[in-house]
JSON list of C-alpha atoms in Angstrom, two decimals:
[
{"chain": "A", "resi": 1, "resn": "GLY", "atom": "CA", "xyz": [13.55, -6.42, -9.03]},
{"chain": "A", "resi": 2, "resn": "GLY", "atom": "CA", "xyz": [11.61, -3.19, -9.41]},
{"chain": "A", "resi": 3, "resn": "MET", "atom": "CA", "xyz": [11.74, -2.10, -5.77]},
{"chain": "A", "resi": 4, "resn": "GLN", "atom": "CA", "xyz": [15.46, -2.84, -5.55]},
{"chain": "A", "resi": 5, "resn": "ASN", "atom": "CA", "xyz": [16.08, -0.76, -8.70]},
{"chain": "A", "resi": 6, "resn": "LEU", "atom": "CA", "xyz": [14.01, 2.08, -7.25]},
{"chain": "A", "resi": 7, "resn": "MET", "atom": "CA", "xyz": [15.99, 1.99, -3.98]},
{"chain": "A", "resi": 8, "resn": "TRP", "atom": "CA", "xyz": [19.25, 1.83, -5.94]},
{"chain": "A", "resi": 9, "resn": "GLY", "atom": "CA", "xyz": [18.30, 4.88, -8.00]},
{"chain": "A", "resi": 10, "resn": "LEU", "atom": "CA", "xyz": [17.09, 6.88, -4.99]},
{"chain": "A", "resi": 11, "resn": "THR", "atom": "CA", "xyz": [20.22, 6.06, -3.02]},
{"chain": "A", "resi": 12, "resn": "ASN", "atom": "CA", "xyz": [22.55, 7.00, -5.86]},
{"chain": "A", "resi": 13, "resn": "THR", "atom": "CA", "xyz": [20.74, 10.29, -6.39]},
{"chain": "A", "resi": 14, "resn": "ILE", "atom": "CA", "xyz": [20.40, 11.22, -2.72]},
{"chain": "A", "resi": 15, "resn": "SER", "atom": "CA", "xyz": [24.06, 10.35, -2.09]},
{"chain": "A", "resi": 16, "resn": "LYS", "atom": "CA", "xyz": [25.03, 13.29, -4.32]},
{"chain": "A", "resi": 17, "resn": "HIS", "atom": "CA", "xyz": [23.57, 15.62, -1.68]},
{"chain": "A", "resi": 18, "resn": "TYR", "atom": "CA", "xyz": [23.81, 13.77, 1.65]},
{"chain": "A", "resi": 19, "resn": "MET", "atom": "CA", "xyz": [26.02, 11.25, 3.42]},
{"chain": "A", "resi": 20, "resn": "ILE", "atom": "CA", "xyz": [24.36, 7.85, 3.04]},
{"chain": "A", "resi": 21, "resn": "LYS", "atom": "CA", "xyz": [24.69, 4.64, 5.03]},
{"chain": "A", "resi": 22, "resn": "VAL", "atom": "CA", "xyz": [22.92, 1.59, 3.61]},
{"chain": "A", "resi": 23, "resn": "PHE", "atom": "CA", "xyz": [22.04, -1.56, 5.54]},
{"chain": "A", "resi": 24, "resn": "ALA", "atom": "CA", "xyz": [21.32, -4.34, 3.08]},
{"chain": "A", "resi": 25, "resn": "ASP", "atom": "CA", "xyz": [21.10, -8.10, 2.86]},
{"chain": "A", "resi": 26, "resn": "HIS", "atom": "CA", "xyz": [24.24, -9.94, 1.86]},
{"chain": "A", "resi": 27, "resn": "ASN", "atom": "CA", "xyz": [24.31, -11.70, -1.49]},
{"chain": "A", "resi": 28, "resn": "ASP", "atom": "CA", "xyz": [26.98, -13.37, -3.56]},
{"chain": "A", "resi": 29, "resn": "ASN", "atom": "CA", "xyz": [27.52, -10.30, -5.78]},
{"chain": "A", "resi": 30, "resn": "SER", "atom": "CA", "xyz": [27.64, -7.80, -2.89]},
{"chain": "A", "resi": 31, "resn": "LYS", "atom": "CA", "xyz": [31.35, -7.07, -2.99]},
{"chain": "A", "resi": 32, "resn": "SER", "atom": "CA", "xyz": [31.52, -6.17, -6.69]},
{"chain": "A", "resi": 33, "resn": "LEU", "atom": "CA", "xyz": [28.41, -3.96, -6.39]},
{"chain": "A", "resi": 34, "resn": "ASP", "atom": "CA", "xyz": [29.55, -2.24, -3.21]},
{"chain": "A", "resi": 35, "resn": "GLU", "atom": "CA", "xyz": [32.97, -1.29, -4.62]},
{"chain": "A", "resi": 36, "resn": "ASN", "atom": "CA", "xyz": [31.36, 0.94, -7.25]},
{"chain": "A", "resi": 37, "resn": "VAL", "atom": "CA", "xyz": [29.29, 3.27, -5.05]},
{"chain": "A", "resi": 38, "resn": "SER", "atom": "CA", "xyz": [30.10, 6.50, -3.23]},
{"chain": "A", "resi": 39, "resn": "TYR", "atom": "CA", "xyz": [28.40, 5.58, 0.04]},
{"chain": "A", "resi": 40, "resn": "SER", "atom": "CA", "xyz": [28.84, 3.07, 2.82]},
{"chain": "A", "resi": 41, "resn": "ILE", "atom": "CA", "xyz": [27.00, -0.26, 2.62]},
{"chain": "A", "resi": 42, "resn": "GLU", "atom": "CA", "xyz": [26.85, -2.66, 5.54]},
{"chain": "A", "resi": 43, "resn": "ARG", "atom": "CA", "xyz": [25.82, -6.15, 4.46]},
{"chain": "A", "resi": 44, "resn": "ILE", "atom": "CA", "xyz": [23.95, -8.43, 6.84]},
{"chain": "A", "resi": 45, "resn": "GLY", "atom": "CA", "xyz": [23.91, -12.18, 6.29]},
{"chain": "A", "resi": 46, "resn": "GLY", "atom": "CA", "xyz": [22.34, -15.17, 8.00]},
{"chain": "A", "resi": 47, "resn": "PRO", "atom": "CA", "xyz": [18.89, -16.77, 8.00]},
{"chain": "A", "resi": 48, "resn": "LYS", "atom": "CA", "xyz": [16.07, -14.34, 7.13]},
{"chain": "A", "resi": 49, "resn": "LEU", "atom": "CA", "xyz": [14.40, -14.29, 10.58]},
{"chain": "A", "resi": 50, "resn": "ILE", "atom": "CA", "xyz": [17.69, -13.68, 12.41]},
{"chain": "A", "resi": 51, "resn": "ARG", "atom": "CA", "xyz": [18.89, -11.24, 9.73]},
{"chain": "A", "resi": 52, "resn": "LYS", "atom": "CA", "xyz": [15.80, -9.04, 10.20]},
{"chain": "A", "resi": 53, "resn": "HIS", "atom": "CA", "xyz": [16.46, -8.63, 13.94]},
{"chain": "A", "resi": 54, "resn": "ARG", "atom": "CA", "xyz": [20.21, -8.27, 13.47]},
{"chain": "A", "resi": 55, "resn": "LYS", "atom": "CA", "xyz": [19.70, -5.55, 10.88]},
{"chain": "A", "resi": 56, "resn": "ALA", "atom": "CA", "xyz": [17.29, -3.66, 13.18]},
{"chain": "A", "resi": 57, "resn": "TYR", "atom": "CA", "xyz": [19.80, -3.92, 16.04]},
{"chain": "A", "resi": 58, "resn": "LEU", "atom": "CA", "xyz": [22.63, -2.57, 13.86]},
{"chain": "A", "resi": 59, "resn": "ILE", "atom": "CA", "xyz": [20.48, 0.29, 12.54]},
{"chain": "A", "resi": 60, "resn": "ASN", "atom": "CA", "xyz": [19.26, 1.22, 16.04]},
{"chain": "A", "resi": 61, "resn": "ASP", "atom": "CA", "xyz": [22.86, 1.22, 17.25]},
{"chain": "A", "resi": 62, "resn": "PHE", "atom": "CA", "xyz": [23.97, 3.36, 14.29]},
{"chain": "A", "resi": 63, "resn": "ILE", "atom": "CA", "xyz": [21.16, 5.86, 14.94]},
{"chain": "A", "resi": 64, "resn": "LYS", "atom": "CA", "xyz": [22.05, 6.04, 18.65]},
{"chain": "A", "resi": 65, "resn": "ASN", "atom": "CA", "xyz": [25.70, 6.78, 17.85]},
{"chain": "A", "resi": 66, "resn": "ASN", "atom": "CA", "xyz": [25.09, 9.27, 15.01]},
{"chain": "A", "resi": 67, "resn": "LYS", "atom": "CA", "xyz": [23.02, 12.25, 16.10]},
{"chain": "A", "resi": 68, "resn": "ASN", "atom": "CA", "xyz": [23.13, 14.06, 12.73]},
{"chain": "A", "resi": 69, "resn": "ILE", "atom": "CA", "xyz": [20.89, 11.61, 10.88]},
{"chain": "A", "resi": 70, "resn": "LYS", "atom": "CA", "xyz": [18.20, 13.49, 8.94]},
{"chain": "A", "resi": 71, "resn": "GLY", "atom": "CA", "xyz": [16.02, 10.56, 7.95]},
{"chain": "A", "resi": 72, "resn": "ILE", "atom": "CA", "xyz": [15.61, 6.88, 7.23]},
{"chain": "A", "resi": 73, "resn": "ILE", "atom": "CA", "xyz": [14.36, 5.41, 3.97]},
{"chain": "A", "resi": 74, "resn": "ALA", "atom": "CA", "xyz": [13.13, 1.82, 4.00]},
{"chain": "A", "resi": 75, "resn": "ASP", "atom": "CA", "xyz": [12.26, -0.46, 1.11]},
{"chain": "A", "resi": 76, "resn": "HIS", "atom": "CA", "xyz": [9.58, -2.28, 3.14]},
{"chain": "A", "resi": 77, "resn": "TRP", "atom": "CA", "xyz": [7.39, -1.51, 6.14]},
{"chain": "A", "resi": 78, "resn": "LYS", "atom": "CA", "xyz": [8.89, -4.49, 7.99]},
{"chain": "A", "resi": 79, "resn": "SER", "atom": "CA", "xyz": [12.30, -2.79, 7.81]},
{"chain": "A", "resi": 80, "resn": "LEU", "atom": "CA", "xyz": [10.91, -0.01, 10.03]},
{"chain": "A", "resi": 81, "resn": "GLU", "atom": "CA", "xyz": [8.94, -2.22, 12.40]},
{"chain": "A", "resi": 82, "resn": "ASN", "atom": "CA", "xyz": [11.72, -2.73, 14.96]},
{"chain": "A", "resi": 83, "resn": "LEU", "atom": "CA", "xyz": [13.44, 0.65, 14.72]},
{"chain": "A", "resi": 84, "resn": "LYS", "atom": "CA", "xyz": [13.42, 2.81, 17.82]},
{"chain": "A", "resi": 85, "resn": "THR", "atom": "CA", "xyz": [13.80, 6.40, 16.68]},
{"chain": "A", "resi": 86, "resn": "ASP", "atom": "CA", "xyz": [11.94, 9.65, 16.30]},
{"chain": "A", "resi": 87, "resn": "LYS", "atom": "CA", "xyz": [13.92, 10.50, 13.13]},
{"chain": "A", "resi": 88, "resn": "LYS", "atom": "CA", "xyz": [11.86, 11.13, 10.00]},
{"chain": "A", "resi": 89, "resn": "LYS", "atom": "CA", "xyz": [11.07, 7.87, 8.24]},
{"chain": "A", "resi": 90, "resn": "TYR", "atom": "CA", "xyz": [10.10, 7.28, 4.63]},
{"chain": "A", "resi": 91, "resn": "CYS", "atom": "CA", "xyz": [8.83, 3.95, 3.37]},
{"chain": "A", "resi": 92, "resn": "LEU", "atom": "CA", "xyz": [8.55, 2.60, -0.16]},
{"chain": "A", "resi": 93, "resn": "ILE", "atom": "CA", "xyz": [5.61, 0.30, -0.82]},
{"chain": "A", "resi": 94, "resn": "HIS", "atom": "CA", "xyz": [4.26, -1.89, -3.58]},
{"chain": "A", "resi": 95, "resn": "GLY", "atom": "CA", "xyz": [0.94, -3.74, -3.75]},
{"chain": "A", "resi": 96, "resn": "LYS", "atom": "CA", "xyz": [1.99, -7.23, -2.72]},
{"chain": "A", "resi": 97, "resn": "GLU", "atom": "CA", "xyz": [3.57, -6.26, 0.60]},
{"chain": "A", "resi": 98, "resn": "ILE", "atom": "CA", "xyz": [0.61, -4.27, 1.92]},
{"chain": "A", "resi": 99, "resn": "ASN", "atom": "CA", "xyz": [-2.26, -6.26, 0.43]},
{"chain": "A", "resi": 100, "resn": "HIS", "atom": "CA", "xyz": [-3.51, -7.82, 3.67]},
{"chain": "A", "resi": 101, "resn": "THR", "atom": "CA", "xyz": [-7.19, -8.11, 4.55]},
{"chain": "A", "resi": 102, "resn": "LYS", "atom": "CA", "xyz": [-8.44, -5.01, 6.35]},
{"chain": "A", "resi": 103, "resn": "GLY", "atom": "CA", "xyz": [-8.54, -5.73, 10.09]},
{"chain": "A", "resi": 104, "resn": "SER", "atom": "CA", "xyz": [-6.17, -8.73, 9.91]},
{"chain": "A", "resi": 105, "resn": "SER", "atom": "CA", "xyz": [-3.14, -8.85, 12.19]},
{"chain": "A", "resi": 106, "resn": "LEU", "atom": "CA", "xyz": [-0.79, -8.13, 9.28]},
{"chain": "A", "resi": 107, "resn": "ASN", "atom": "CA", "xyz": [-2.93, -5.17, 8.18]},
{"chain": "A", "resi": 108, "resn": "LYS", "atom": "CA", "xyz": [-2.80, -3.80, 11.73]},
{"chain": "A", "resi": 109, "resn": "ARG", "atom": "CA", "xyz": [1.00, -4.15, 11.78]},
{"chain": "A", "resi": 110, "resn": "VAL", "atom": "CA", "xyz": [1.28, -2.33, 8.43]},
{"chain": "A", "resi": 111, "resn": "LEU", "atom": "CA", "xyz": [-0.96, 0.49, 9.67]},
{"chain": "A", "resi": 112, "resn": "LYS", "atom": "CA", "xyz": [0.96, 0.83, 12.93]},
{"chain": "A", "resi": 113, "resn": "VAL", "atom": "CA", "xyz": [4.27, 1.21, 11.08]},
{"chain": "A", "resi": 114, "resn": "LEU", "atom": "CA", "xyz": [3.01, 3.43, 8.26]},
{"chain": "A", "resi": 115, "resn": "ASP", "atom": "CA", "xyz": [1.09, 5.70, 10.63]},
{"chain": "A", "resi": 116, "resn": "ASN", "atom": "CA", "xyz": [4.50, 6.65, 12.06]},
{"chain": "A", "resi": 117, "resn": "VAL", "atom": "CA", "xyz": [6.28, 7.64, 8.87]},
{"chain": "A", "resi": 118, "resn": "GLU", "atom": "CA", "xyz": [6.73, 11.07, 7.35]},
{"chain": "A", "resi": 119, "resn": "LYS", "atom": "CA", "xyz": [5.92, 9.97, 3.80]},
{"chain": "A", "resi": 120, "resn": "ILE", "atom": "CA", "xyz": [4.97, 6.79, 1.99]},
{"chain": "A", "resi": 121, "resn": "ILE", "atom": "CA", "xyz": [6.43, 6.36, -1.48]},
{"chain": "A", "resi": 122, "resn": "ALA", "atom": "CA", "xyz": [4.16, 4.17, -3.60]},
{"chain": "A", "resi": 123, "resn": "ASN", "atom": "CA", "xyz": [5.41, 2.70, -6.85]},
{"chain": "A", "resi": 124, "resn": "SER", "atom": "CA", "xyz": [2.11, 3.47, -8.65]},
{"chain": "A", "resi": 125, "resn": "GLU", "atom": "CA", "xyz": [-1.26, 5.19, -8.30]},
{"chain": "A", "resi": 126, "resn": "TYR", "atom": "CA", "xyz": [-2.74, 1.69, -8.09]},
{"chain": "A", "resi": 127, "resn": "THR", "atom": "CA", "xyz": [-0.62, 0.86, -5.02]},
{"chain": "A", "resi": 128, "resn": "LYS", "atom": "CA", "xyz": [-1.41, 4.24, -3.45]},
{"chain": "A", "resi": 129, "resn": "ASN", "atom": "CA", "xyz": [-5.16, 3.69, -3.88]},
{"chain": "A", "resi": 130, "resn": "LEU", "atom": "CA", "xyz": [-4.91, 0.11, -2.59]},
{"chain": "A", "resi": 131, "resn": "ALA", "atom": "CA", "xyz": [-3.12, 1.35, 0.53]},
{"chain": "A", "resi": 132, "resn": "ILE", "atom": "CA", "xyz": [-5.75, 4.05, 1.10]},
{"chain": "A", "resi": 133, "resn": "GLU", "atom": "CA", "xyz": [-8.51, 1.41, 0.81]},
{"chain": "A", "resi": 134, "resn": "LEU", "atom": "CA", "xyz": [-6.67, -0.65, 3.44]},
{"chain": "A", "resi": 135, "resn": "GLY", "atom": "CA", "xyz": [-6.71, 2.26, 5.89]},
{"chain": "A", "resi": 136, "resn": "ILE", "atom": "CA", "xyz": [-3.52, 4.24, 5.29]},
{"chain": "A", "resi": 137, "resn": "ASP", "atom": "CA", "xyz": [-3.73, 8.05, 5.50]},
{"chain": "A", "resi": 138, "resn": "LYS", "atom": "CA", "xyz": [-4.10, 9.43, 1.95]},
{"chain": "A", "resi": 139, "resn": "ASN", "atom": "CA", "xyz": [-2.12, 12.59, 2.83]},
{"chain": "A", "resi": 140, "resn": "LYS", "atom": "CA", "xyz": [1.13, 10.69, 3.40]},
{"chain": "A", "resi": 141, "resn": "PHE", "atom": "CA", "xyz": [1.68, 9.58, -0.20]},
{"chain": "A", "resi": 142, "resn": "VAL", "atom": "CA", "xyz": [4.12, 10.40, -2.93]},
{"chain": "A", "resi": 143, "resn": "VAL", "atom": "CA", "xyz": [4.05, 8.27, -6.09]},
{"chain": "A", "resi": 144, "resn": "ILE", "atom": "CA", "xyz": [7.38, 7.48, -7.76]},
{"chain": "A", "resi": 145, "resn": "ASN", "atom": "CA", "xyz": [7.07, 5.07, -10.64]},
{"chain": "A", "resi": 146, "resn": "PRO", "atom": "CA", "xyz": [10.06, 2.75, -11.09]},
{"chain": "A", "resi": 147, "resn": "GLY", "atom": "CA", "xyz": [12.36, 4.10, -13.77]},
{"chain": "A", "resi": 148, "resn": "ILE", "atom": "CA", "xyz": [14.68, 2.53, -16.26]},
{"chain": "A", "resi": 149, "resn": "ASN", "atom": "CA", "xyz": [18.22, 3.20, -17.31]},
{"chain": "A", "resi": 150, "resn": "GLN", "atom": "CA", "xyz": [18.63, 5.15, -20.53]},
{"chain": "A", "resi": 151, "resn": "VAL", "atom": "CA", "xyz": [18.97, 2.98, -23.60]},
{"chain": "A", "resi": 152, "resn": "GLN", "atom": "CA", "xyz": [22.45, 2.96, -25.01]},
{"chain": "A", "resi": 153, "resn": "ASP", "atom": "CA", "xyz": [22.91, 3.17, -28.75]},
{"chain": "A", "resi": 154, "resn": "LEU", "atom": "CA", "xyz": [22.68, -0.29, -30.24]},
{"chain": "A", "resi": 155, "resn": "ASP", "atom": "CA", "xyz": [24.95, -1.62, -32.97]},
{"chain": "A", "resi": 156, "resn": "LYS", "atom": "CA", "xyz": [23.30, -1.10, -36.40]},
{"chain": "A", "resi": 157, "resn": "LYS", "atom": "CA", "xyz": [24.42, -4.58, -37.59]},
{"chain": "A", "resi": 158, "resn": "ILE", "atom": "CA", "xyz": [22.71, -6.22, -34.60]},
{"chain": "A", "resi": 159, "resn": "LEU", "atom": "CA", "xyz": [19.53, -4.20, -35.17]},
{"chain": "A", "resi": 160, "resn": "ASP", "atom": "CA", "xyz": [19.46, -5.16, -38.85]},
{"chain": "A", "resi": 161, "resn": "LYS", "atom": "CA", "xyz": [19.93, -8.84, -37.98]},
{"chain": "A", "resi": 162, "resn": "VAL", "atom": "CA", "xyz": [17.15, -8.75, -35.36]},
{"chain": "A", "resi": 163, "resn": "GLU", "atom": "CA", "xyz": [14.85, -6.98, -37.82]},
{"chain": "A", "resi": 164, "resn": "SER", "atom": "CA", "xyz": [15.50, -9.60, -40.52]},
{"chain": "A", "resi": 165, "resn": "ILE", "atom": "CA", "xyz": [14.70, -12.42, -38.09]},
{"chain": "A", "resi": 166, "resn": "LEU", "atom": "CA", "xyz": [11.60, -10.75, -36.69]},
{"chain": "A", "resi": 167, "resn": "SER", "atom": "CA", "xyz": [10.23, -9.61, -40.06]},
{"chain": "A", "resi": 168, "resn": "ILE", "atom": "CA", "xyz": [9.13, -13.20, -40.82]},
{"chain": "A", "resi": 169, "resn": "LYS", "atom": "CA", "xyz": [7.78, -13.95, -37.33]},
{"chain": "A", "resi": 170, "resn": "THR", "atom": "CA", "xyz": [4.15, -13.68, -36.37]},
{"chain": "A", "resi": 171, "resn": "PRO", "atom": "CA", "xyz": [2.61, -12.55, -34.13]},
{"chain": "A", "resi": 172, "resn": "ARG", "atom": "CA", "xyz": [5.06, -9.76, -33.55]},
{"chain": "A", "resi": 173, "resn": "LEU", "atom": "CA", "xyz": [4.89, -7.37, -30.63]}
]
């Protein structure tokens, strides 16, 4: 998804300048993905509710045993909710995960977590403005729109074939 691609891109870029340790959910393709990166990835499996607490425990333990940590980047406010640290925290957000009625218990949880981060990285101006309307400090934001990988050159034969098929189709976008 978009947020996962954004985290992947940030991690790959930041890892060129800093040592990186990633805590991520296990999935069936984890091993093949993890073999091709220059940083350490610890995969956490199990049911979602247990995995969330297990991941927080492992991260808290890692922080306690590694005093040189400069900061923590999370892909979701819930990933920071159970961390016990005064290290700088950065949180990525998108509209769906923060869009809770102002004053609701979930909104209060979001505010409590995001009030204690250094910066909030919104995936759009829309998300930033939505978060501000829901009570999040407007001075904490940086907007980073999700990117894409550069297009590789496509085979001319394939392009010609696609064009011949699409030239008779309507409507055409």
